[in-house]
PDB file of C-alpha atoms in Angstrom:
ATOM      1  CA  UNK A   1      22.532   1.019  -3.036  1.00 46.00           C
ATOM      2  CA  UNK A   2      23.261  -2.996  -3.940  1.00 52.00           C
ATOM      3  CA  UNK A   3      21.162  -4.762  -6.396  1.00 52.00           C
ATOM      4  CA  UNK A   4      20.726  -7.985  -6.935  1.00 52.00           C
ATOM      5  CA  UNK A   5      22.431  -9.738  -9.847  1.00 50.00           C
ATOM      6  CA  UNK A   6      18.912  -9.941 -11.657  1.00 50.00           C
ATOM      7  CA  UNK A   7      18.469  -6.387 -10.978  1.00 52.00           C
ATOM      8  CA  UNK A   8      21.657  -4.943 -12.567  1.00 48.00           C
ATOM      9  CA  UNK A   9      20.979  -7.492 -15.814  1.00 50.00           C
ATOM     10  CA  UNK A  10      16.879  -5.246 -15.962  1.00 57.00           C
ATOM     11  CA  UNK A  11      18.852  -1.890 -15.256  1.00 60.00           C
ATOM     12  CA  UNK A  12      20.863  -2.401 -18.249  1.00 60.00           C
ATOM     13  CA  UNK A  13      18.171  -3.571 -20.422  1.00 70.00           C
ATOM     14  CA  UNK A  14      17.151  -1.651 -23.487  1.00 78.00           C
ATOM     15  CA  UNK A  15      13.884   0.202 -22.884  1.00 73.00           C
ATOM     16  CA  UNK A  16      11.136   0.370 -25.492  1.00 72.00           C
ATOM     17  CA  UNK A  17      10.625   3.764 -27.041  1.00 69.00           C
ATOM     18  CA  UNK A  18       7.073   4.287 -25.554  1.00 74.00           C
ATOM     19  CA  UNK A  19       7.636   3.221 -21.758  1.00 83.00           C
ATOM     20  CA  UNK A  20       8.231   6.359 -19.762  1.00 90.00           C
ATOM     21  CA  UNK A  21       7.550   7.416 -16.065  1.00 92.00           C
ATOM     22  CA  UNK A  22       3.924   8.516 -16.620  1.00 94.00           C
ATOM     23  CA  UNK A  23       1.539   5.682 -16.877  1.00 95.00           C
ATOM     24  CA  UNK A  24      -1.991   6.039 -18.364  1.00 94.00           C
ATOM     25  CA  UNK A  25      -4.650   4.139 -15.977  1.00 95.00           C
ATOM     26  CA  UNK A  26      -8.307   3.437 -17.730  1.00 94.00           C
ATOM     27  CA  UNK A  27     -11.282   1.991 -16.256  1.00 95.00           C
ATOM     28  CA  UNK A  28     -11.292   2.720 -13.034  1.00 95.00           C
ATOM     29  CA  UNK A  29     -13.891   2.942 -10.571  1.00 94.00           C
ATOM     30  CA  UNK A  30     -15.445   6.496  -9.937  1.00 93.00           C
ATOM     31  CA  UNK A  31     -15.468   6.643  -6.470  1.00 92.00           C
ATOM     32  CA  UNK A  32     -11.540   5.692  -6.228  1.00 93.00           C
ATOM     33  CA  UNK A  33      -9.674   7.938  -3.750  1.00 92.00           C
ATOM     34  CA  UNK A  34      -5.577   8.842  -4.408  1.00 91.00           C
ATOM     35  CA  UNK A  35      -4.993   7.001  -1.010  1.00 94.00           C
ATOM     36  CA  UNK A  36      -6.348   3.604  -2.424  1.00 94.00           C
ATOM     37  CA  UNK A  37      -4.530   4.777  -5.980  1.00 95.00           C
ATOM     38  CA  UNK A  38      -1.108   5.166  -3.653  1.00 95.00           C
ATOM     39  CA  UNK A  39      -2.186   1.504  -1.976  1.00 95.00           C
ATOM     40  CA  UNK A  40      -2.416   0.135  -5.550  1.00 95.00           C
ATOM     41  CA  UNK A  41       0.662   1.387  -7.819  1.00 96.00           C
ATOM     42  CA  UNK A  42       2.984   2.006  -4.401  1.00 95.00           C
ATOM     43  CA  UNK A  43       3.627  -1.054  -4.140  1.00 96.00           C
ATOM     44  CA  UNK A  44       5.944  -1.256  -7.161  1.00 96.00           C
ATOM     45  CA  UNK A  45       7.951   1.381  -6.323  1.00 96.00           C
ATOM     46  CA  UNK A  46       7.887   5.599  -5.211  1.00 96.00           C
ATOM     47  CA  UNK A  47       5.489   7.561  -6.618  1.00 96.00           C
ATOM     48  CA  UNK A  48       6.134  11.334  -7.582  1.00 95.00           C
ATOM     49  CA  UNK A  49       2.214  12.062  -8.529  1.00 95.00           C
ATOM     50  CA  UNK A  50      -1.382  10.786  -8.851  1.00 96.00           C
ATOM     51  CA  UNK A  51      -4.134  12.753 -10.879  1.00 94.00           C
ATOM     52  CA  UNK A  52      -7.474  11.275 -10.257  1.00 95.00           C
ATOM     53  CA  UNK A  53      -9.892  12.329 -13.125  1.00 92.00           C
ATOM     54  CA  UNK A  54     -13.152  14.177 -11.801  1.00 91.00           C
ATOM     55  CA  UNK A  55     -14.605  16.256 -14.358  1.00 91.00           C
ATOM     56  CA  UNK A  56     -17.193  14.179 -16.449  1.00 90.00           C
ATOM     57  CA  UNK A  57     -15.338  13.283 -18.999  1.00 88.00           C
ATOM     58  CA  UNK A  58     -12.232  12.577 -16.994  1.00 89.00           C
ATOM     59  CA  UNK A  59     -13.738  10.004 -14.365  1.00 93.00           C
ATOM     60  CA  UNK A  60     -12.739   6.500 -13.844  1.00 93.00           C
ATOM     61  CA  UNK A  61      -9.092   7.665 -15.600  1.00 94.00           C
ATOM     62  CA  UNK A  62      -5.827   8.444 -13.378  1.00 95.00           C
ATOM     63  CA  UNK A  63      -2.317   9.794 -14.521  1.00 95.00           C
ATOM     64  CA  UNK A  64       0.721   7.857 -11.997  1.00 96.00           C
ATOM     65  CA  UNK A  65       4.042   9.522 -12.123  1.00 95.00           C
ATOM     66  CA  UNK A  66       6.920   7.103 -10.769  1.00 96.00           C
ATOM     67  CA  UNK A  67       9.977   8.194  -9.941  1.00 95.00           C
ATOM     68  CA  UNK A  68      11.806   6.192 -11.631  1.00 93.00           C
ATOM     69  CA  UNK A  69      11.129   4.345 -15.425  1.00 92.00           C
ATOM     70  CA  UNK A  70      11.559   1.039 -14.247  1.00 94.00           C
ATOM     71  CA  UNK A  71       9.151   1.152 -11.198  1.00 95.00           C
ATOM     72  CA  UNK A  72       6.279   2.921 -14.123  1.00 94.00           C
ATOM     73  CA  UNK A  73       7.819  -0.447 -15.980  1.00 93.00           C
ATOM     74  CA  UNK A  74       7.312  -3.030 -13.905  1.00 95.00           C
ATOM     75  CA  UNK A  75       3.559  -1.494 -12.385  1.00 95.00           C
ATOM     76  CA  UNK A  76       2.494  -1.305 -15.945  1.00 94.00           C
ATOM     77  CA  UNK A  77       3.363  -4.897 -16.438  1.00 94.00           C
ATOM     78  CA  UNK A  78       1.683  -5.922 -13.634  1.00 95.00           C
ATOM     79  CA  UNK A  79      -1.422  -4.137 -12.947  1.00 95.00           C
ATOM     80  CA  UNK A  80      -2.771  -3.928 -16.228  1.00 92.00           C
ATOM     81  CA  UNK A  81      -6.091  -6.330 -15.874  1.00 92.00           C
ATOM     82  CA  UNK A  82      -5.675  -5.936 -12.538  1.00 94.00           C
ATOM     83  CA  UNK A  83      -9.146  -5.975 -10.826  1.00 94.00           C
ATOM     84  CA  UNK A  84      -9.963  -3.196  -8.828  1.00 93.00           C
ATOM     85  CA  UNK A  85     -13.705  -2.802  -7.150  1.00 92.00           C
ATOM     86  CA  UNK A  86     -14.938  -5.381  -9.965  1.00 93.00           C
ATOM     87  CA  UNK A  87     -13.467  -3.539 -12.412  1.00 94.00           C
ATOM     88  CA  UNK A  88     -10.331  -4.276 -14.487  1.00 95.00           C
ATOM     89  CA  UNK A  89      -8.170  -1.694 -15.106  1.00 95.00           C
ATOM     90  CA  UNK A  90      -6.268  -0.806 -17.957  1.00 94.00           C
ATOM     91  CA  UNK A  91      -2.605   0.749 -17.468  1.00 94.00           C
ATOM     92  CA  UNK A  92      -0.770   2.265 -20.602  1.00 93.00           C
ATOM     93  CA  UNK A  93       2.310   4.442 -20.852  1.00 92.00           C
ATOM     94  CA  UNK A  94       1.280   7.880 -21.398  1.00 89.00           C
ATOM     95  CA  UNK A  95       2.037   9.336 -25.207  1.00 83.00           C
ATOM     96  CA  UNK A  96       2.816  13.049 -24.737  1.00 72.00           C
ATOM     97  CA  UNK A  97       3.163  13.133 -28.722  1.00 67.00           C
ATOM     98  CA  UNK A  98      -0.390  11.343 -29.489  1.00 58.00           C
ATOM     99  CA  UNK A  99      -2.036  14.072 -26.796  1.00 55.00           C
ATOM    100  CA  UNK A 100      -0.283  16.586 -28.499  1.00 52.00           C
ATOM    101  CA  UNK A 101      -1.011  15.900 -31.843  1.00 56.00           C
ATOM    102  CA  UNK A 102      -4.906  15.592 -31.040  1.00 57.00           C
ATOM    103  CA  UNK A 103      -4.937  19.167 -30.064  1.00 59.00           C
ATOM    104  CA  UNK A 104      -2.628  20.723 -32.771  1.00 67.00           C
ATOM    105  CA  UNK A 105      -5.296  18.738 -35.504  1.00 71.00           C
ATOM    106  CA  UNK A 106      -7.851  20.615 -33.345  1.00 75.00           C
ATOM    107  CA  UNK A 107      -6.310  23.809 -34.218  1.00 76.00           C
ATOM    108  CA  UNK A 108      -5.512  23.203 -37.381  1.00 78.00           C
ATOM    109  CA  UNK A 109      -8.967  22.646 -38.347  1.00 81.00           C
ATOM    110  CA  UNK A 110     -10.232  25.774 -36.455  1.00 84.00           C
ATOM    111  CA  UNK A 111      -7.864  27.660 -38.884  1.00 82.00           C
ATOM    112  CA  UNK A 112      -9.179  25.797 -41.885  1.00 83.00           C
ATOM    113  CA  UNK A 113     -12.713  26.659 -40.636  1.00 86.00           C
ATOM    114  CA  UNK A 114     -11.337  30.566 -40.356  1.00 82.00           C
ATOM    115  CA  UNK A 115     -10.080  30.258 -43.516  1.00 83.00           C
ATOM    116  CA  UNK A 116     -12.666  28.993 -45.362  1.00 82.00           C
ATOM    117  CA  UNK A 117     -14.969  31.731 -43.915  1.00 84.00           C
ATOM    118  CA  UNK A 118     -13.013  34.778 -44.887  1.00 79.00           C
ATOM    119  CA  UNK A 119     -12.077  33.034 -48.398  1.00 77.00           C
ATOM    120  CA  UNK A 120     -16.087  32.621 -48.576  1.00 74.00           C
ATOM    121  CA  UNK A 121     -16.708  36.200 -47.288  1.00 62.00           C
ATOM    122  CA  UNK A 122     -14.178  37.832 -49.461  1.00 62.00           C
ATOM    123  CA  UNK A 123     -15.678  36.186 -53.249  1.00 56.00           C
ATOM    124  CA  UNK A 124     -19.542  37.053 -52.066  1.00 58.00           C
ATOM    125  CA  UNK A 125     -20.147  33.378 -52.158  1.00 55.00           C
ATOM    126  CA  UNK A 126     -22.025  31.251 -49.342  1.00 51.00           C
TER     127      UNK A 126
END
């Protein structure tokens, strides 16, 4: 495969720590379909996956897996504040550690809570 002199000089480039494959898309219109998501980010390169949110709490969000880091790059660039059905979306890399982290401080408090009850149960005091 050739690439252009331009191209080589981006391949090369030194990444930022938080831009990965998997971008983050926000704001999106409810009634969006995963064909009109593979019009949208396609165009900027292959895509390995779309996730279309469409559980209530979930809706109008979308995970897009690229292939490759500098096609995720260059969409995320380009399409964030792009307007979509009125609507301007919001593209972000995905954080695996931030998503984590939510739902380890989620357990963590559950075994405060359990904790604090058998502590409470265990010196008769309420």
């Amino acid at each position: 495969m050739a690439f252009a002199p331009g191209a080589v000089a981006q391949r090369n480039a030194r990444l930022a720590p938080e831009v990965n494959r998997i971008l983050y898309v926000r704001n999106l219109p409810y009634k969006i379909t995963s064909e009109e998501m593979y019009d949208i980010f396609g165009k900027y390169g292959p895509i390995r996956q779309i996730r279309v949110g469409v559980k209530q709490d979930t809706r109008g969000t979308a995970f897009v897996v690229y292939e490759d880091i500098y096609d995720a790059k260059n969409a995320c660039e380009h399409l964030s504040g792009f307007n979509v059905c009125g609507r301007y979306i919001v593209v972000l890399y995905h954080q695996t550690k931030i998503a984590f982290s939510r739902v380890d401080l989620q357990k963590k408090r559950e075994e405060l809570d359990k904790a604090k009850a058998k502590f409470a149960a265990t010196t008769g005091t309420a």
